[in-house]
Tab-separated table of N, CA and C in Angstrom:
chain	number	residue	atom	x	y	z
A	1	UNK	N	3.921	45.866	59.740
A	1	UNK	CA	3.193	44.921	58.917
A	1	UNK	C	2.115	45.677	58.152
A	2	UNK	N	1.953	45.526	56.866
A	2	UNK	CA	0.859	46.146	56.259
A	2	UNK	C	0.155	45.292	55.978
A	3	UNK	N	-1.481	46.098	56.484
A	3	UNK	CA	-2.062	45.005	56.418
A	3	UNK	C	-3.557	45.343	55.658
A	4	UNK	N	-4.156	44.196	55.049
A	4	UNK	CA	-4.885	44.583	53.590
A	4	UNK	C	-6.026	44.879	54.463
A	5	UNK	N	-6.728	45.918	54.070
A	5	UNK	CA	-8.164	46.452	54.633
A	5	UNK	C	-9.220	46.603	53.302
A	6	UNK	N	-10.398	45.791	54.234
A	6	UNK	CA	-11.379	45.704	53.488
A	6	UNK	C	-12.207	46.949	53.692
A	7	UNK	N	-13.066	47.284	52.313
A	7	UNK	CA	-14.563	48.285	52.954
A	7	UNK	C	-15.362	47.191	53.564
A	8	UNK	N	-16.373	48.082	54.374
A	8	UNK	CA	-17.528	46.843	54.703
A	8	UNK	C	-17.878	46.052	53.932
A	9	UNK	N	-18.174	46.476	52.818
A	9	UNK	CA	-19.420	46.141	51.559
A	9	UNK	C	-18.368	45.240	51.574
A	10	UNK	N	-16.831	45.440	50.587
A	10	UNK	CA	-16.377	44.199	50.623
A	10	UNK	C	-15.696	43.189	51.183
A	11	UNK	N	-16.017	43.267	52.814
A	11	UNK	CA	-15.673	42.588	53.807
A	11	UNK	C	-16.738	41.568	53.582
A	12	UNK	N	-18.146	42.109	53.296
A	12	UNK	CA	-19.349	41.235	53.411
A	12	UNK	C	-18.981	40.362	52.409
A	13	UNK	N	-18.770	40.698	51.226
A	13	UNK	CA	-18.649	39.865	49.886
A	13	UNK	C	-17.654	38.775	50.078
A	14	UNK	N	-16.604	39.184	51.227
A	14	UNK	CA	-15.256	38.596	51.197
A	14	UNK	C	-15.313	37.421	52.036
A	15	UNK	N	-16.391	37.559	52.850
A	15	UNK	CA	-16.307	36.719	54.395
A	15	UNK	C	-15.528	35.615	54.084
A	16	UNK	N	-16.679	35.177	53.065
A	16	UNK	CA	-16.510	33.215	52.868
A	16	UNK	C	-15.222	33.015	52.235
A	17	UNK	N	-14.610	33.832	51.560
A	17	UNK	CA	-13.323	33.439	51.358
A	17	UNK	C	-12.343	33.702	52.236
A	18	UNK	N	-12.283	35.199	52.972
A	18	UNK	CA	-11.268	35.399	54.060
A	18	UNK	C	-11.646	33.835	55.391
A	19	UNK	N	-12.975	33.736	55.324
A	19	UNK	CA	-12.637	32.197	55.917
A	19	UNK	C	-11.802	31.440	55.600
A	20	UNK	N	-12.242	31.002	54.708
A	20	UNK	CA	-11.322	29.915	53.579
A	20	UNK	C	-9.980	29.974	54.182
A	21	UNK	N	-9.486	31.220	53.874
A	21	UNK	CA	-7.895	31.658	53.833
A	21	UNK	C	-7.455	30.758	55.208
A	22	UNK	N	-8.138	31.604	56.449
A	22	UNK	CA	-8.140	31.144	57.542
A	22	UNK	C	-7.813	29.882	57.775
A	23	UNK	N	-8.831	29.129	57.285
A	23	UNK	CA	-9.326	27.267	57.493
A	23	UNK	C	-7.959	26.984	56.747
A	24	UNK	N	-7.257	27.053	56.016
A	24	UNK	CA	-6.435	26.557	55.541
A	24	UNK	C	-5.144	27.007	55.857
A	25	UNK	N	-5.203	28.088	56.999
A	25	UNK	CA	-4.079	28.164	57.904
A	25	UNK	C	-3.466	29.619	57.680
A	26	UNK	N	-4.066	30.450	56.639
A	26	UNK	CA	-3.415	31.899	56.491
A	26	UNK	C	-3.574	32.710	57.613
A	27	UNK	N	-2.422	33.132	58.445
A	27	UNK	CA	-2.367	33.673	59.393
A	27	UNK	C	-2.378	35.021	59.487
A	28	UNK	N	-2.370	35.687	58.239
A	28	UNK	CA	-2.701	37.115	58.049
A	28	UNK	C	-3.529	37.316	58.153
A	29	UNK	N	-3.277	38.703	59.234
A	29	UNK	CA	-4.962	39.475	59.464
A	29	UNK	C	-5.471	40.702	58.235
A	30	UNK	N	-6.852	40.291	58.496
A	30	UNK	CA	-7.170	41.205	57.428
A	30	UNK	C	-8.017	42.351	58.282
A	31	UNK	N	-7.824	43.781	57.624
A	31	UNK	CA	-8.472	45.051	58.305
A	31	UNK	C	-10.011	45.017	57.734
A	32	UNK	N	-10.396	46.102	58.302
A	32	UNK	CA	-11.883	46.263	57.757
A	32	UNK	C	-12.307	47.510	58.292
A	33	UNK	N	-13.171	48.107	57.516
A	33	UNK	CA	-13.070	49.697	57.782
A	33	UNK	C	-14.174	50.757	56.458
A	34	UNK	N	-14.274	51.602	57.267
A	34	UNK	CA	-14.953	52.868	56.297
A	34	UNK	C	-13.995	53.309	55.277
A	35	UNK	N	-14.064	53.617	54.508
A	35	UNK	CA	-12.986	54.282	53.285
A	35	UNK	C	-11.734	54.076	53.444
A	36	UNK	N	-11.742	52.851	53.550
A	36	UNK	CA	-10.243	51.661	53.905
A	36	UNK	C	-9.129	52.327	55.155
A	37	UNK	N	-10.374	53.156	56.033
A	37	UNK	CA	-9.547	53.131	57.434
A	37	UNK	C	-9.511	51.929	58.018
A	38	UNK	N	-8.542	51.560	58.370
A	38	UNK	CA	-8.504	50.199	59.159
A	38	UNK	C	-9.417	50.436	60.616
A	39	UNK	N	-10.700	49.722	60.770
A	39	UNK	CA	-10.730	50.293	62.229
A	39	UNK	C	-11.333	48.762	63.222
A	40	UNK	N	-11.015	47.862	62.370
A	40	UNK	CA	-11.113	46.176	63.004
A	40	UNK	C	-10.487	45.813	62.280
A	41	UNK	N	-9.712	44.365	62.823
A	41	UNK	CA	-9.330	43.307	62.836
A	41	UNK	C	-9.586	42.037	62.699
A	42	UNK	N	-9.596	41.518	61.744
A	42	UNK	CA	-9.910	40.026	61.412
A	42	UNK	C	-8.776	39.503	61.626
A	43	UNK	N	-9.259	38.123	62.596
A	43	UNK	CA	-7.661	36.970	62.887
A	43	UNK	C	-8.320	35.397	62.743
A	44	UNK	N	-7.750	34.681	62.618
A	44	UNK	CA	-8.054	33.391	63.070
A	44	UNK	C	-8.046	33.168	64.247
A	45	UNK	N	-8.843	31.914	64.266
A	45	UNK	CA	-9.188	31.517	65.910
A	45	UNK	C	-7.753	31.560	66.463
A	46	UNK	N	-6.962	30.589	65.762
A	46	UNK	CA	-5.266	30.114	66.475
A	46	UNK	C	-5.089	31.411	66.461
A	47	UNK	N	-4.816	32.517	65.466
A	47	UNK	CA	-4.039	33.492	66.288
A	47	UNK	C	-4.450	34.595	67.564
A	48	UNK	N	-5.662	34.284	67.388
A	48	UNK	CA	-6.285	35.167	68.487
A	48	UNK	C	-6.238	34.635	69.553
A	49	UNK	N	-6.051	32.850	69.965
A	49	UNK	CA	-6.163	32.261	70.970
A	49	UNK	C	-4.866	31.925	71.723
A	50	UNK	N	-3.806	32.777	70.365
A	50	UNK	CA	-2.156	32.554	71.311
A	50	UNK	C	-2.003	34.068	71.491
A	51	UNK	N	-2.895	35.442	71.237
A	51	UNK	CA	-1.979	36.307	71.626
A	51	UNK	C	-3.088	35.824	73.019
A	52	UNK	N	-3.825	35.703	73.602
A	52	UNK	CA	-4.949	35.626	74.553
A	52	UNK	C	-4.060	34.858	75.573
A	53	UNK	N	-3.711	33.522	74.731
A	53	UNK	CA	-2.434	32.500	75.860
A	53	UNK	C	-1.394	33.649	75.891
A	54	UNK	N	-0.471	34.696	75.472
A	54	UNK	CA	0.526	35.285	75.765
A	54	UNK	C	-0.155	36.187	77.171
A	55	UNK	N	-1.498	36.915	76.823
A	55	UNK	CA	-1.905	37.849	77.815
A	55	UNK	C	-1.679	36.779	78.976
A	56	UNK	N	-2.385	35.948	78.697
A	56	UNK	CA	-2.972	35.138	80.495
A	56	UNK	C	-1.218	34.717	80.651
A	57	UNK	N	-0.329	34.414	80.040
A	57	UNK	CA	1.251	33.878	80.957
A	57	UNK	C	1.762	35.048	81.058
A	58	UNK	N	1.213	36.339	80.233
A	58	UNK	CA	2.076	37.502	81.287
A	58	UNK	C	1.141	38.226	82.628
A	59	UNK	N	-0.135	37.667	82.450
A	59	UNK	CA	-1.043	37.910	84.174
A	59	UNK	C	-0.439	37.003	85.061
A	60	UNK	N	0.363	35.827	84.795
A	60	UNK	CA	0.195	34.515	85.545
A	60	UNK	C	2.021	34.973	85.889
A	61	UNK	N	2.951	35.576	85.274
A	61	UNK	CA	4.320	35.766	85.390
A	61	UNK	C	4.402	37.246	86.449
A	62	UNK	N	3.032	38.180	86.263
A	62	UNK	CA	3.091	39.256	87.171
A	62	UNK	C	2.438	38.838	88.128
A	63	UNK	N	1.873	38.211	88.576
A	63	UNK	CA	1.144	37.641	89.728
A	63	UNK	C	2.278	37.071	90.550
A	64	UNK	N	3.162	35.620	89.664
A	64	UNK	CA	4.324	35.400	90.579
A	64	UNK	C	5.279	36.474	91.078
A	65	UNK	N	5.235	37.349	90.474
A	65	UNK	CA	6.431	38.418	90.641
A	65	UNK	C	5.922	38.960	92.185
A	66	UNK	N	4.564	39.367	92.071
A	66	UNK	CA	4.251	39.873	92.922
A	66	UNK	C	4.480	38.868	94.105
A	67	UNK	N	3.360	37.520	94.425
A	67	UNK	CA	3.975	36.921	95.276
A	67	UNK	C	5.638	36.558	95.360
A	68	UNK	N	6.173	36.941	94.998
A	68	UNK	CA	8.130	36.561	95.021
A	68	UNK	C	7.930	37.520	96.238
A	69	UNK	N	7.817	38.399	96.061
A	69	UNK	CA	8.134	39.663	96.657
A	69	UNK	C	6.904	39.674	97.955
A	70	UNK	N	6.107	38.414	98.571
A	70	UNK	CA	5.629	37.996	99.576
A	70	UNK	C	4.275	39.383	99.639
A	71	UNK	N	3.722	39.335	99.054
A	71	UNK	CA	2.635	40.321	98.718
A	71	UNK	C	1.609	39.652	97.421
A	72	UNK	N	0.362	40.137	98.047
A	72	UNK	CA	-0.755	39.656	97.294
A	72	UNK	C	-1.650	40.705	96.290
A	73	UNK	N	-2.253	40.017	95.328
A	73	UNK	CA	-3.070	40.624	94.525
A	73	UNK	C	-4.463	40.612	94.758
A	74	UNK	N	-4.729	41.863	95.101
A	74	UNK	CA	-6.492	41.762	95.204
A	74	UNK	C	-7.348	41.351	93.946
A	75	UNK	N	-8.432	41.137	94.512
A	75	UNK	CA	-9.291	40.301	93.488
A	75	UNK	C	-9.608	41.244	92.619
A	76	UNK	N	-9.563	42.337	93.157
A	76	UNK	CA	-10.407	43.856	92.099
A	76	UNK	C	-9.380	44.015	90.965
A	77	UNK	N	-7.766	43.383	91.611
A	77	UNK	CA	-6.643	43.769	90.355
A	77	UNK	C	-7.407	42.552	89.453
A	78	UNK	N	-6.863	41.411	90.387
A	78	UNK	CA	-7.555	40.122	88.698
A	78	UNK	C	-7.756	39.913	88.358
A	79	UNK	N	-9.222	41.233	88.520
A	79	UNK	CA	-10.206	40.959	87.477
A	79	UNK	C	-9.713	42.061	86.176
A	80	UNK	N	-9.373	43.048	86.850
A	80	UNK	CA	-9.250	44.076	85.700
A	80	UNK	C	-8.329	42.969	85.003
A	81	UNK	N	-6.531	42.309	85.433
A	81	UNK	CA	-6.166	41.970	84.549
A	81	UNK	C	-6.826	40.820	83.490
A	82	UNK	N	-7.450	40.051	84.360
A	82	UNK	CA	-8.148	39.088	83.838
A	82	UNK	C	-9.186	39.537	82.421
A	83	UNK	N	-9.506	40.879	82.762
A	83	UNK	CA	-10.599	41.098	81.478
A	83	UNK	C	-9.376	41.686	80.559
A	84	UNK	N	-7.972	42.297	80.900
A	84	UNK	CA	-7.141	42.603	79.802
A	84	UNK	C	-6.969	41.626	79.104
A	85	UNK	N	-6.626	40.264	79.698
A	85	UNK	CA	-5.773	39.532	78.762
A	85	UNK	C	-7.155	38.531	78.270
A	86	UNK	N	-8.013	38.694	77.995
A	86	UNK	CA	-9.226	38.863	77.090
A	86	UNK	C	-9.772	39.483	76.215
A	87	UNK	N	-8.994	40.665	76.575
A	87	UNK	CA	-8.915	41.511	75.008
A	87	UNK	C	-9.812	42.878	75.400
A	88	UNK	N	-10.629	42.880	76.783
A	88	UNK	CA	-11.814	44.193	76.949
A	88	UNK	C	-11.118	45.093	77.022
A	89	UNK	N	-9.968	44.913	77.457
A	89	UNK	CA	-9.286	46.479	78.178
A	89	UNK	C	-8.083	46.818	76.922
A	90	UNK	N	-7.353	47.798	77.153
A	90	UNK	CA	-6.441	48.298	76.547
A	90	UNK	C	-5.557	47.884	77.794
A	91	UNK	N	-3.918	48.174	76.997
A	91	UNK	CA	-3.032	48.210	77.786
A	91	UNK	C	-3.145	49.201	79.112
A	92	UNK	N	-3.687	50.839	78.420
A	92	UNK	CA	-3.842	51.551	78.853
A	92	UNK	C	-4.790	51.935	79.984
A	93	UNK	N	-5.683	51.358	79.181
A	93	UNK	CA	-7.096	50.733	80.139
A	93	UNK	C	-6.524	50.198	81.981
A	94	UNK	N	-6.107	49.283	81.423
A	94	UNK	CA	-5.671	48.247	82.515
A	94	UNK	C	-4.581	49.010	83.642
A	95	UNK	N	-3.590	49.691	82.967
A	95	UNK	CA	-3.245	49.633	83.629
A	95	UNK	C	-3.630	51.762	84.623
A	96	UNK	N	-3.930	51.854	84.182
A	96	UNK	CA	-5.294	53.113	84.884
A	96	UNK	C	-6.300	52.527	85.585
A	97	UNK	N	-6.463	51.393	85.509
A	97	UNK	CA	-7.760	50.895	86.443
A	97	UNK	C	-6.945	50.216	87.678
A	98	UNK	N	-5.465	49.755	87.322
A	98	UNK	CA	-5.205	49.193	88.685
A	98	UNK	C	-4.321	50.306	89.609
A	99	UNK	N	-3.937	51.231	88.590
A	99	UNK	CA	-3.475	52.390	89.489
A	99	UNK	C	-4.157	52.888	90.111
A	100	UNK	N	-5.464	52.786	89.541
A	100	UNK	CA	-6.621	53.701	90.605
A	100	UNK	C	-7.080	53.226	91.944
A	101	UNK	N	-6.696	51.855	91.664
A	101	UNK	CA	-7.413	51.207	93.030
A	101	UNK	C	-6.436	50.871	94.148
A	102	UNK	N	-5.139	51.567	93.548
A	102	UNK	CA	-3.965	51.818	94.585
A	102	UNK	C	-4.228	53.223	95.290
A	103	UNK	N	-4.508	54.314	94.362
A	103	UNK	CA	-4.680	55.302	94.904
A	103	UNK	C	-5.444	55.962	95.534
A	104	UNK	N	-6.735	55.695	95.787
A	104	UNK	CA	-7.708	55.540	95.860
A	104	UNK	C	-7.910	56.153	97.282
């Protein structure tokens, strides 16, 4: 997906309209960045609040997996996943923080 990146300066200028876009349902994200490196993400609320619902039903689908298999998740995992599928962690993040507390 290519995706249009703003400079700051005209991210600032842009706000009230990349709102607009938004409010009226444009689901394209727009970048934002130093010398049109992309290095954030602009989304709408809806789309940010279904990849957030995808994170939490794939914490809630590995959790069952785990209990299937008659074994529990410590609280120290649920939280790490819990702050992934919130967006703090990286994939990578996450999943280095729960390896660690296996190995440990």
């Amino acid at each position: 997906m290519l995706i249009e990146t703003l400079s700051v300066r005209e991210a600032r200028e842009q706000l009230p309209t990349v709102l607009e876009r938004f409010r009226k349902g444009d689901r394209t994200p727009v970048g934002v960045g130093s010398h049109r490196k992309t290095e954030a993400i602009m989304v709408s609320v809806e789309v940010f609040d279904e990849l957030t619902a995808e994170r939490n039903q794939s914490v809630a689908q590995a959790a069952a997996s785990v209990r299937a298999e008659g074994l529990t998740i410590s609280s120290a995992a649920e939280t790490i996943m819990e702050r992934w599928a919130r967006g703090e962690l990286s994939t990578t993040q996450m999943r280095e923080l729960v390896r660690q507390l296996h190995t440990s």
